[in-house]
Coordinates of C-alpha atoms and ligand atoms in Angstrom, one line a residue:
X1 CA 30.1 120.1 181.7
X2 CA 33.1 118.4 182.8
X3 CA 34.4 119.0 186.2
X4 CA 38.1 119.6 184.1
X5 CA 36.3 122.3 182.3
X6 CA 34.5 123.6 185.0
X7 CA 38.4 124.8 186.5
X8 CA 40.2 125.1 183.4
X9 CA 42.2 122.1 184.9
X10 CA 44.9 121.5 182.1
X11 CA 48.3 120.8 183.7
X12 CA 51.5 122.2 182.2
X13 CA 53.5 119.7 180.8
X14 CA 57.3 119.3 182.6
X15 CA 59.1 120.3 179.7
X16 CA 56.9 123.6 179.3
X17 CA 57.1 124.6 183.2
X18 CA 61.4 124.0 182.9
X19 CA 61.5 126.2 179.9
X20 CA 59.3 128.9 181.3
X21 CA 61.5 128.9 184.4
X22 CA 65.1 129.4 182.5
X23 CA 63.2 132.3 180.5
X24 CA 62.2 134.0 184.3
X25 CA 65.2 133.6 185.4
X26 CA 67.0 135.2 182.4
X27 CA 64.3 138.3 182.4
X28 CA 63.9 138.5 186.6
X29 CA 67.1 136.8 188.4
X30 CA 66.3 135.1 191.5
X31 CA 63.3 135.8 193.3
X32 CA 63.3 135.0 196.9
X33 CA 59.7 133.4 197.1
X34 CA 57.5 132.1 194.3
X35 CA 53.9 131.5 194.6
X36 CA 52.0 129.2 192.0
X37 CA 48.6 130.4 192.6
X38 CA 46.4 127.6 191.1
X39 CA 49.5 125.2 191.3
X40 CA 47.3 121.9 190.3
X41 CA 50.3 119.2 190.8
X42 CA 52.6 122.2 191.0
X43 CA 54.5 121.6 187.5
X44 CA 56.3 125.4 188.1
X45 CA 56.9 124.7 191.8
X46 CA 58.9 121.6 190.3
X47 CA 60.7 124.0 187.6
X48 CA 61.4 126.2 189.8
X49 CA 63.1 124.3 192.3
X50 CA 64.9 122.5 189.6
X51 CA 66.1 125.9 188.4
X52 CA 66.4 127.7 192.4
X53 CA 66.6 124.7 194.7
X54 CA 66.8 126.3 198.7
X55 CA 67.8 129.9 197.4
X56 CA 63.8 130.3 197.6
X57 CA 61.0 129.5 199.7
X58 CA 57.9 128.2 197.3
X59 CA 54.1 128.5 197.9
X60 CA 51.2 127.1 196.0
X61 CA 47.9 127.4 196.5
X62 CA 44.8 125.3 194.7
X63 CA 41.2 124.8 195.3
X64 CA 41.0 121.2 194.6
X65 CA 42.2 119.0 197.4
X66 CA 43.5 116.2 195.4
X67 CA 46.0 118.0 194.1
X68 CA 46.7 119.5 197.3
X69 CA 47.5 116.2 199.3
X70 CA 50.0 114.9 196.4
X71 CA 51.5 117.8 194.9
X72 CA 51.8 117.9 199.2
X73 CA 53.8 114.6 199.1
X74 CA 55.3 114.9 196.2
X75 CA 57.4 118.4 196.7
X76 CA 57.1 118.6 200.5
X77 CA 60.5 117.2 200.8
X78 CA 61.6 120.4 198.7
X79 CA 60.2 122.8 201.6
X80 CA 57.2 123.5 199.2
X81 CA 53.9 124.5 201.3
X82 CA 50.8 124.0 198.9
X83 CA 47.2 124.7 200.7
X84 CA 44.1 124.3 199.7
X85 CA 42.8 127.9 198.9
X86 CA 39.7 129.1 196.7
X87 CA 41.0 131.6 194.4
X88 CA 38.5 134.2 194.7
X89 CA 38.4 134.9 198.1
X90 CA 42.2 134.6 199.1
X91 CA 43.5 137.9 200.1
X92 CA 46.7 138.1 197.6
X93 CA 47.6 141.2 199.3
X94 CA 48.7 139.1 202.5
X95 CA 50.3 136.5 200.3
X96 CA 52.4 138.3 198.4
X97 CA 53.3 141.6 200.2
X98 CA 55.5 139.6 202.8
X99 CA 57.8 141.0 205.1
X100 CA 60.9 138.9 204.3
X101 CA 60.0 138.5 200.6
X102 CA 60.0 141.9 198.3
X103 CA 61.2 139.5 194.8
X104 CA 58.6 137.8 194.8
X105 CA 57.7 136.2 191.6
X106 CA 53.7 134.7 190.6
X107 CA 54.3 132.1 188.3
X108 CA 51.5 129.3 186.8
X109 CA 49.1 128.7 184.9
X110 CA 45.4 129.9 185.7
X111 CA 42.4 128.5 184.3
X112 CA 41.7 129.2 180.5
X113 CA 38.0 129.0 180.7
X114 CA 35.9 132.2 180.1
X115 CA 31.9 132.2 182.2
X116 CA 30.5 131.5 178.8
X117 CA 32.4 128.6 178.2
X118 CA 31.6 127.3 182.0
X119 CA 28.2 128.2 181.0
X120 CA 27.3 131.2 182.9
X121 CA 24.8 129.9 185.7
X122 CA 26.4 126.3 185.7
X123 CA 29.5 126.8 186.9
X124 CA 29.8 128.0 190.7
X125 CA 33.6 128.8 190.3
X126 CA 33.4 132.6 190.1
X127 CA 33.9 135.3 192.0
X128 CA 31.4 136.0 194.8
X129 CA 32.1 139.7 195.1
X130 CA 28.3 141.9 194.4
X131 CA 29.9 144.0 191.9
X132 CA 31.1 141.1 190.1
X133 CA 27.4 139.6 190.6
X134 CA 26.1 142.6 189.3
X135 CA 27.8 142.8 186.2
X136 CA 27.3 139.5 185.4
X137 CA 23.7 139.8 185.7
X138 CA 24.2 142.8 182.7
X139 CA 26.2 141.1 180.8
X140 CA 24.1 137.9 181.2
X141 CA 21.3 140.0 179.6
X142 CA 22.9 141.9 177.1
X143 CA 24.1 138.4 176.1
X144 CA 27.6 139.9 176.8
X145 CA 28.3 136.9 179.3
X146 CA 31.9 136.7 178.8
X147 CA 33.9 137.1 181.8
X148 CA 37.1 135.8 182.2
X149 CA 38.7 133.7 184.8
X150 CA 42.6 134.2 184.0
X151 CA 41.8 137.8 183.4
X152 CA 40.4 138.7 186.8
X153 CA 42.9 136.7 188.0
X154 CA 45.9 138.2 186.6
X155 CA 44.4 141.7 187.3
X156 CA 44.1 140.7 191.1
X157 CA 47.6 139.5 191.5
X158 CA 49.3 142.2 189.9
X159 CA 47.0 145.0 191.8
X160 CA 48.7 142.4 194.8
X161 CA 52.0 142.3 193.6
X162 CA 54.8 144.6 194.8
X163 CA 57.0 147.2 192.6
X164 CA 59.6 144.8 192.6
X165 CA 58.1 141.4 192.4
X166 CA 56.9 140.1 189.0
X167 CA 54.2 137.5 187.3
X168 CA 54.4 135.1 184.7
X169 CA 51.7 133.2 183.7
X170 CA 50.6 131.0 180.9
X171 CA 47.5 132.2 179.4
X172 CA 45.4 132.8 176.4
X173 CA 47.0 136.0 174.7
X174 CA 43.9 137.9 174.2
X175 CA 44.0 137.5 178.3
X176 CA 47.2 139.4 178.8
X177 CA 46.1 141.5 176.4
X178 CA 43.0 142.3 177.7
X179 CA 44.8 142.2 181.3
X180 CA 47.2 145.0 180.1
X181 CA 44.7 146.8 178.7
X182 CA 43.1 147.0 181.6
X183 CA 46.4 148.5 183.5
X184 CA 47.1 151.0 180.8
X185 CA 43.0 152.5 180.4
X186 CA 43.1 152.6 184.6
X187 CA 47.1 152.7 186.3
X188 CA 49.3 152.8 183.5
X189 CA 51.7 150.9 181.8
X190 CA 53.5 147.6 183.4
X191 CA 57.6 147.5 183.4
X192 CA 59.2 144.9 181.1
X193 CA 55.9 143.8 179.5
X194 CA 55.7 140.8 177.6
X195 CA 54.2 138.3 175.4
X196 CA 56.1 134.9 174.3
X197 CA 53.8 132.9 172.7
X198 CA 53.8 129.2 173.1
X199 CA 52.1 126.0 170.7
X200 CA 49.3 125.3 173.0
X201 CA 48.2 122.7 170.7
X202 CA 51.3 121.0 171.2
X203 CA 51.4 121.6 175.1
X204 CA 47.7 121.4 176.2
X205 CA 45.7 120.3 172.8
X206 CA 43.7 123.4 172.7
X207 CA 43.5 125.2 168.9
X208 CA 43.9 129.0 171.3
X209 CA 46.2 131.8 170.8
X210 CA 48.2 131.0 174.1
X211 CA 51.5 133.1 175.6
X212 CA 53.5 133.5 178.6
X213 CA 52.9 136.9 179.5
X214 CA 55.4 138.6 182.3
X215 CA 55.7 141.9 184.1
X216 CA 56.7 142.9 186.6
X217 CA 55.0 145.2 189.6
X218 CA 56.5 148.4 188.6
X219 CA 54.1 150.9 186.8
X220 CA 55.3 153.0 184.4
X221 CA 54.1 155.6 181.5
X222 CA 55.1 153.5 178.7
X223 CA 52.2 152.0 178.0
X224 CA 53.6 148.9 175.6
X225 CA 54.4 145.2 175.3
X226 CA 56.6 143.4 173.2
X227 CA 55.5 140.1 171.8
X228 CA 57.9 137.3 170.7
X229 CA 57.1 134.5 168.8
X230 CA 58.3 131.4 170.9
X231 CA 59.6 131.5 174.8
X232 CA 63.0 133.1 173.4
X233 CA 64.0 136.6 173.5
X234 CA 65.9 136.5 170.4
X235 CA 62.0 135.9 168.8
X236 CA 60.9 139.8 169.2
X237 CA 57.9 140.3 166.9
X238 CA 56.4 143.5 167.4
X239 CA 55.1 145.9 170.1
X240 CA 51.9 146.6 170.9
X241 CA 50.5 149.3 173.0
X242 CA 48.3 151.8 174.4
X243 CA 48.4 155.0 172.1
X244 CA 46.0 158.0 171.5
X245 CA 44.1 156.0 173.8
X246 CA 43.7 152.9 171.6
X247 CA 44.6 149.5 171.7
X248 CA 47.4 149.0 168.6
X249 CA 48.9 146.1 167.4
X250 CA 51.5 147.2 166.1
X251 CA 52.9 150.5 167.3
X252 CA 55.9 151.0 165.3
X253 CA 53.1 150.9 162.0
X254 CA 50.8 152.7 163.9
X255 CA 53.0 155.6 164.5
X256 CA 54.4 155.2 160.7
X257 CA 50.5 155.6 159.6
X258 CA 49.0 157.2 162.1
X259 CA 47.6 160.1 159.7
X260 CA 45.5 157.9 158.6
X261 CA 43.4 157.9 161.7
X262 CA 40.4 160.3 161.1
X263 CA 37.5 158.8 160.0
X264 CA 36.0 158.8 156.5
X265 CA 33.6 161.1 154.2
X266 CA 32.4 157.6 152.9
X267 CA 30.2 155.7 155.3
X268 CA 30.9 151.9 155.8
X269 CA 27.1 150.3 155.9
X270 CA 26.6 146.6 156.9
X271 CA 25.3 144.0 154.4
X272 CA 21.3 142.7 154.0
X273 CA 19.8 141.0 157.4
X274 CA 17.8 138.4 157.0
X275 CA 18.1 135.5 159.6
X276 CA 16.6 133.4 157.4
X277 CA 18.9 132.0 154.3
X278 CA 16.8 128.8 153.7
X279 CA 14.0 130.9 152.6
X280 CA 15.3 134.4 151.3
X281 CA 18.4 133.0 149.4
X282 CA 18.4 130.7 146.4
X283 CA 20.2 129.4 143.4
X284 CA 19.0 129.8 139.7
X285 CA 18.1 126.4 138.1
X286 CA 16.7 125.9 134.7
X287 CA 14.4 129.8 135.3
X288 CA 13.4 128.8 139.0
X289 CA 14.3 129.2 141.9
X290 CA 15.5 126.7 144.5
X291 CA 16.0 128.0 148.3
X292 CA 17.6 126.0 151.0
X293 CA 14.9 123.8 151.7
X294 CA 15.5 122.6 148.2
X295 CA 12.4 123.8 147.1
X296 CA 12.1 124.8 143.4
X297 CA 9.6 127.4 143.8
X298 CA 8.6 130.3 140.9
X299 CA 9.4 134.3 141.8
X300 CA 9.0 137.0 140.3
X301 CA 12.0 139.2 139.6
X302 CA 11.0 142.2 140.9
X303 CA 12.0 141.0 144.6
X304 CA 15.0 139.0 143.8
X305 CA 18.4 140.8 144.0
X306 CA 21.9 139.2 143.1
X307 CA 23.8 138.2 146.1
X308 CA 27.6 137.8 147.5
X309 CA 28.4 136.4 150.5
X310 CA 31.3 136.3 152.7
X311 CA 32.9 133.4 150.9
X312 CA 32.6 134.9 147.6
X313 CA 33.9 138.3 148.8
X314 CA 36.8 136.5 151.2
X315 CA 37.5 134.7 147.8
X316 CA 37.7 137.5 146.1
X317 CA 34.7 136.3 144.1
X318 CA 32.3 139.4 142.9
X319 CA 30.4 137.1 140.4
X320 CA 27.1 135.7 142.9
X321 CA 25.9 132.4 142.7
X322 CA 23.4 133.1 145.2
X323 CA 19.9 135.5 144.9
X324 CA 17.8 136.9 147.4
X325 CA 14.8 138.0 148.1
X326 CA 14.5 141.8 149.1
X327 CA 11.2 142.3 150.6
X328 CA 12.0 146.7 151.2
X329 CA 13.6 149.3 150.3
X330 CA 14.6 151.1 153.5
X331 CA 13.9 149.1 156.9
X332 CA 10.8 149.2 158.5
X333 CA 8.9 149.9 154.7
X334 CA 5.6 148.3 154.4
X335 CA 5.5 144.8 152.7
X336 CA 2.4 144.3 151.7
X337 CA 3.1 146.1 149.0
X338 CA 4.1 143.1 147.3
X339 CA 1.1 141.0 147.2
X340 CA -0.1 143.5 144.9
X341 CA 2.9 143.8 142.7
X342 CA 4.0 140.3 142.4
X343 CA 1.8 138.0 144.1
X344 CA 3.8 134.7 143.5
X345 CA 6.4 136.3 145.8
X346 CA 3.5 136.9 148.4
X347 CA 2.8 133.5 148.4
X348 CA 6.0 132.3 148.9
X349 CA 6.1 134.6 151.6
X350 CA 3.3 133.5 153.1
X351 CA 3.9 129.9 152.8
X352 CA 7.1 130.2 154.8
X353 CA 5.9 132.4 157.2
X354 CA 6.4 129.9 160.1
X355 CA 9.7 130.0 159.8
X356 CA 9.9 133.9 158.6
X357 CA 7.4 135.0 161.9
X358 CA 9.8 133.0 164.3
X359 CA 13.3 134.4 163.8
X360 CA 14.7 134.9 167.3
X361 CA 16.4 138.4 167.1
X362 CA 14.2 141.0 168.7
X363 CA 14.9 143.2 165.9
X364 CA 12.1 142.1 164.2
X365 CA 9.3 142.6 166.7
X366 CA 6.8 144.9 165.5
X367 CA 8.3 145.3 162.2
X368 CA 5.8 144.5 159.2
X369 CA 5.9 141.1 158.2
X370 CA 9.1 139.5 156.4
X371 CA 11.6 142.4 157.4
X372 CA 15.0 142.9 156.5
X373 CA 17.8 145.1 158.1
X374 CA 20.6 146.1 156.9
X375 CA 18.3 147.9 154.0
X376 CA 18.5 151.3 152.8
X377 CA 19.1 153.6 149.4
X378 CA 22.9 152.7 150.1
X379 CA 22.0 148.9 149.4
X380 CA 20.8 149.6 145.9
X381 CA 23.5 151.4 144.9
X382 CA 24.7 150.2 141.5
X383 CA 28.3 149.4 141.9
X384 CA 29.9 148.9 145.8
X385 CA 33.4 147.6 147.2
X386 CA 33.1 145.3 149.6
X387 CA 34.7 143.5 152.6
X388 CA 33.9 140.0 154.1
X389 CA 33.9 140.4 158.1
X390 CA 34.7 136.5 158.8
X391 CA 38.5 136.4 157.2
X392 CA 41.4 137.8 158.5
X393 CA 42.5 139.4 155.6
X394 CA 42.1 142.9 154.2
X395 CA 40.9 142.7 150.6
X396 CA 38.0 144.7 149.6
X397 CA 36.4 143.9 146.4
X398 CA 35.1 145.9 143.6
X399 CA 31.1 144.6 143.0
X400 CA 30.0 145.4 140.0
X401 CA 26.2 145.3 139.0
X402 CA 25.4 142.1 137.3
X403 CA 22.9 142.3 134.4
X404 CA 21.6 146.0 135.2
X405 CA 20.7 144.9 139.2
X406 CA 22.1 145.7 142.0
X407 CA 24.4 143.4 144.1
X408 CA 24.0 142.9 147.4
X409 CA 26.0 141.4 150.4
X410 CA 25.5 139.7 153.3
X411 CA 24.9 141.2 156.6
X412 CA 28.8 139.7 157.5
X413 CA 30.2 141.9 154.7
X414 CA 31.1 145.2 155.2
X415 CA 30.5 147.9 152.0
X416 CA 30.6 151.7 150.7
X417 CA 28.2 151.8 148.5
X418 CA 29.3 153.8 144.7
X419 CA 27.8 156.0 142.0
X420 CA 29.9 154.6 139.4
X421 CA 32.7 152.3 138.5
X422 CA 35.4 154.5 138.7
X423 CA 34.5 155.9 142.3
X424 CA 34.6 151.9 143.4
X425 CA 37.5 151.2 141.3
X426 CA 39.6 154.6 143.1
X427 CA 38.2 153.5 146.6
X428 CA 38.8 149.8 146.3
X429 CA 42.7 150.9 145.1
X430 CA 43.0 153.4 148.1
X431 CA 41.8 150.5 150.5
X432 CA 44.1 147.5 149.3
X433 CA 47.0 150.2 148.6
X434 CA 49.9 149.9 151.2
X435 CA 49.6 152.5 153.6
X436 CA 46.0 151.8 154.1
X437 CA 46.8 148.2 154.5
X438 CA 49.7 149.1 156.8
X439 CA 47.6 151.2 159.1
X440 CA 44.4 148.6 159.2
X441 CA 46.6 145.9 160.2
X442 CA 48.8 148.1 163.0
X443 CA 44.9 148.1 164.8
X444 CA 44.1 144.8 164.5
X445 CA 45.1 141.8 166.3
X446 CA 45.2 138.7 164.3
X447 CA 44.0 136.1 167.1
X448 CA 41.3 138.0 167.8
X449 CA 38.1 135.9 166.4
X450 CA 37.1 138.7 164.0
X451 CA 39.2 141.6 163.8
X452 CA 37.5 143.1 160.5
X453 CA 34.8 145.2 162.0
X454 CA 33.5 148.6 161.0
X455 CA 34.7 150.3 164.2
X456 CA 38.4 149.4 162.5
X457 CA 37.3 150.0 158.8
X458 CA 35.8 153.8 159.6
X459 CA 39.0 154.6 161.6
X460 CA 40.4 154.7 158.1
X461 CA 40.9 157.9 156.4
X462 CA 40.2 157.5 153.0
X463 CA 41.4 161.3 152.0
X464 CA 44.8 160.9 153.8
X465 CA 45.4 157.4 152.0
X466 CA 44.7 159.2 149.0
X467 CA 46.9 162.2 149.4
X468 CA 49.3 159.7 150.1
X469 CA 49.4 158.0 147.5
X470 CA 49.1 160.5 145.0
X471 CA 45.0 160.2 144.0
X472 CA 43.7 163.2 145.9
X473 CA 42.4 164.7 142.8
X474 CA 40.4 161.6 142.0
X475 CA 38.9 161.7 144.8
X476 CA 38.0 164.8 145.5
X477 CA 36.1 165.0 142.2
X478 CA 34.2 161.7 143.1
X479 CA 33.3 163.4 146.1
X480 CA 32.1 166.5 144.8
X481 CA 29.7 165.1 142.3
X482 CA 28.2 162.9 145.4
X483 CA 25.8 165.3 146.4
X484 CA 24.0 164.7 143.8
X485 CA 24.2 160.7 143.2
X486 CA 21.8 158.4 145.0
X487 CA 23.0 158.0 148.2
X488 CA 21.7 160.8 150.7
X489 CA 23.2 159.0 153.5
X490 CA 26.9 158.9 152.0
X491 CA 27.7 162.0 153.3
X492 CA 27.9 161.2 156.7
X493 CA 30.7 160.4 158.7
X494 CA 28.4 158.1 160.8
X495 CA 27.9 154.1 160.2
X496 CA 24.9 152.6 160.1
X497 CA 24.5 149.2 161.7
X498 CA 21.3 148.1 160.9
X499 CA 20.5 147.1 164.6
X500 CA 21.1 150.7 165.7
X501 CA 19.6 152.6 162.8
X502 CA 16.0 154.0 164.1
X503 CA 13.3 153.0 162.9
X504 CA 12.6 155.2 159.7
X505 CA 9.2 156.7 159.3
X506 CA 6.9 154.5 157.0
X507 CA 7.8 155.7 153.6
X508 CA 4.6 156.1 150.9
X509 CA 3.4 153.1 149.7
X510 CA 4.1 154.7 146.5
X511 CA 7.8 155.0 147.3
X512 CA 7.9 150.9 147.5
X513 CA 6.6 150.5 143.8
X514 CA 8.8 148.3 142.1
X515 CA 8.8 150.4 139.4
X516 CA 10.4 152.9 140.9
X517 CA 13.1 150.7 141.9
X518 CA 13.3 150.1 137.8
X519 CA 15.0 153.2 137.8
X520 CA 18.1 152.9 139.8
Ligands
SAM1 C1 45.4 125.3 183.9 S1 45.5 124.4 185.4 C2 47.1 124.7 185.8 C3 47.6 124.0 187.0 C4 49.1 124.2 187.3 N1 49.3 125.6 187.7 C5 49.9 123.9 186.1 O1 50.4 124.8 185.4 O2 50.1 122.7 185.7 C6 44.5 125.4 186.4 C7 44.4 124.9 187.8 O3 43.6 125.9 188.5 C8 42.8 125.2 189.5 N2 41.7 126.1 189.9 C9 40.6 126.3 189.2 N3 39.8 127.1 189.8 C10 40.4 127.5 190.9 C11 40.1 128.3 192.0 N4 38.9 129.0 192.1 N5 41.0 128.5 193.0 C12 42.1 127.8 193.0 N6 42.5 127.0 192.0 C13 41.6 126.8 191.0 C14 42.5 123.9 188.8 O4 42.1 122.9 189.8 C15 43.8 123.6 188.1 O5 44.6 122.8 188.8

């Protein structure tokens, strides 16, 4: 990887450092020392000279020496002191707790690069610290290797930083978000907290999220930050915040809707796991089927189920254009079954088991042959609404059976699965209705890479949305003749992911008779 990777070394442009300087000075006044900690050719020691000139002293520390020696030349004339400093192991106590200097103000620009994109054991620019070792070594395993940089950074300097000094930094804005987070789980809140976003396409020629964030070291119990859309304080978006011990996007919403918080009677399940869509998916052509491998290969249709994926669902598309081949009924079922009951689908099977056996998740280790996840009574219900995880966008979509069979959707969709059209047609109204649209997107934060997930979805309380808007009666009477519809599990409050759902005692062979499945 690129040494300019490696250390996140993208330098601010002048224009960007000037403008962030005139906004610190109109939220902070004039500091009496400012420190650049990773100050690369020192683009906000400039700025802030320009802006301050001798009313301040000015320190900036960096790790790589180049920089050192002519940011050095360049702004020594200025009385700026730069030295050559690792990040990690500086004591930022020391350096910004000084005697003379209570305003002090952190400004810069740290690295953007998270471990994972450094590649976690190729990059050496970490913290050495064993608890930081150790963690990584957890995360590294869990595959959770995501640490980073500019948020341990910012957490250290403000955990350095005096009551009345303050930070600005440019950063990613999941960073300061995940930074302030981290103050208002652990201290609490941060005095005048805030998020101006800035085009860091135009400015650095990265497609990220990016912000100035600023605080100051003052703790409070407000627990909230107010975002603005460009480095202006006439741009004031929203607030976001820390309440009921959540992250919220948008608190003002949040508090409007927050009766909606409570959880459902209706269970959100995940869509059909297969890791394998060259084999188990196909299109129809001329009464055969052709899979990925653009093999035209003969099934029977006992196996084959209808299928939606997330771009059909994210286009609001419920008509599939796509089958697939459902080798169980509830996970962990015995497949063999199928041999017997349609034995060109065994074949098939078995001719593509290479690439069936060899699917990487560990999920299907001592599972019978040709798994599936994401599999349950809840998957051949007849009629679901459904959610794509991948779009950014709330709309759930009514999925109607097609031709008698049950649809099904894959395992980056989100459903509820439904006794009948009018209990989908009720739910999918409650869910794209306004309040519940309100409330989902007060929780959610739009940068974040995928902010439909079920933890957000089963936060939602159907009932309240549907007191609210007048449907309570509707759904109470779709909920009392559940109990005896198809779907034992719909009861609970619980989700299943497929990943966690233990592995279910072998059901009869009998059980996995196609014919029973006739009689959904
Ligand atoms: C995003 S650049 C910003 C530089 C400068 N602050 C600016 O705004 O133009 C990040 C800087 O952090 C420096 N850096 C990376 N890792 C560092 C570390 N461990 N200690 C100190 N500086 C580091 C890089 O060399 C680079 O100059």
């Amino acid at each position: 990887m690129s040494k300019q990777k490696e250390f996140g070394d993208f330098q601010t442009p002048n224009d960007l450092a000037a403008e962030v300087v005139a906004l610190v000075a109109e939220l902070f006044g004039l500091p009496d020392l400012v420190v650049e900690p990773t100050a690369g050719l020192g683009a906000f020691l400039s700025a802030s000279h320009g802006k301050w000139g001798n009313a301040c002293i000015y320190e900036g520390y960096e790790i790589n020496r180049y920089y050192v020696h002519s940011t050095s030349q360049r702004l020594s004339d200025f009385g700026v002191r730069i030295y050559q400093q690792d990040f990690f192991p500086a004591d930022w106590h020391q350096i910004l707790r000084k005697e003379n200097s209570s305003r002090v103000l952190v400004l810069g620009n740290p690295p953007w690069v998270t471990n994972s994109e450094q590649g976690i054991l190729g990059s050496t620019n970490l913290p050495k610290k064993a608890n930081f070792q150790r963690l990584r070594g957890f995360d590294a395993k869990t595959g959770k290797s995501n640490f980073d940089i500019a948020e341990w950074m910012l957490i250290r300097l403000i955990e350095a930083l005096p009551e009345s000094g303050a930070i600005a930094m440019l950063c990613k804005t999941m960073t300061a978000r995940k930074v302030l987070r981290h103050f208002w789980k652990t201290e609490g809140g941060l005095e005048s907290s805030n998020v101006f976003r800035i085009d860091a396409k135009a400015n650095f020629d990265v497609a990220v999220d990016a912000c100035l964030f600023f605080a100051t070291g003052k703790r409070t119990e407000d627990r909230m930050a107010t975002i603005y859309s460009s480095l202006n304080l006439a741009s004031r978006v929203t607030e976001f915040g820390w309440v009921d011990g959540n992250l919220v996007s948008d608190v003002e919403a949040y508090t409007k809707f927050r009766e909606l918080d409570g959880g459902s009677p209706y269970a959100w399940r995940s869509g059909i796991k297969h890791d394998a869509s060259n084999v188990m998916e196909f299109s129809r052509c001329n009464g055969r089927f052709v899979n990925g491998l653009d093999e035209e290969v003969e099934l029977e249709e006992e196996f084959v189920y209808p299928l939606l994926k997330s771009s059909d669902l994210g286009n609001r598309r419920a008509t599939p254009r796509k089958v697939v081949l459902v080798t169980q009924r509830h996970t962990g079922d015995d497949t063999s079954l199928i041999r017997d009951v349609a034995p060109k689908t065994w074949k098939y099977l078995e001719d593509h088991s290479d690439q069936l056996d060899s699917r990487k998740s560990s999920i299907y280790q001592n599972r019978p042959q040709f798994s599936m996840f994401g599999i349950g009574e809840y998957s051949f219900a007849p009629w679901k609404v459904a959610i794509s995880g991948l779009y950014k966008s709330f709309t759930f979509v009514v999925v109607p059976p097609e031709n008698g069979r049950s649809v099904m959707v894959d395992d980056t969709c989100y459903l509820i699965p439904c006794k009948d059209e009018k209990e989908a047609r009720l739910l999918c109204g409650l869910l794209n209705s306004k309040p519940a649209q309100s409330f989902l997107w007060s929780l959610v934060f739009e940068d974040s890479k995928r902010p439909i997930t079920v933890d957000v979805l089963r936060r939602l309380s159907l009932v309240n949305v549907a007191k609210i808007v007048g449907r309570l009666d509707e759904l109470t009477e779709c909920m009392l003749s559940e109990s005896d519809s198809l779907d034992d599990g719909q009861q609970q409050l619980s989700l299943v992911i497929e990943e966690e759902t233990k592995y279910q005692t072998r059901r009869r062979r009998s059980e996995m008779a196609p014919e029973i499945w006739k009689g959904e």
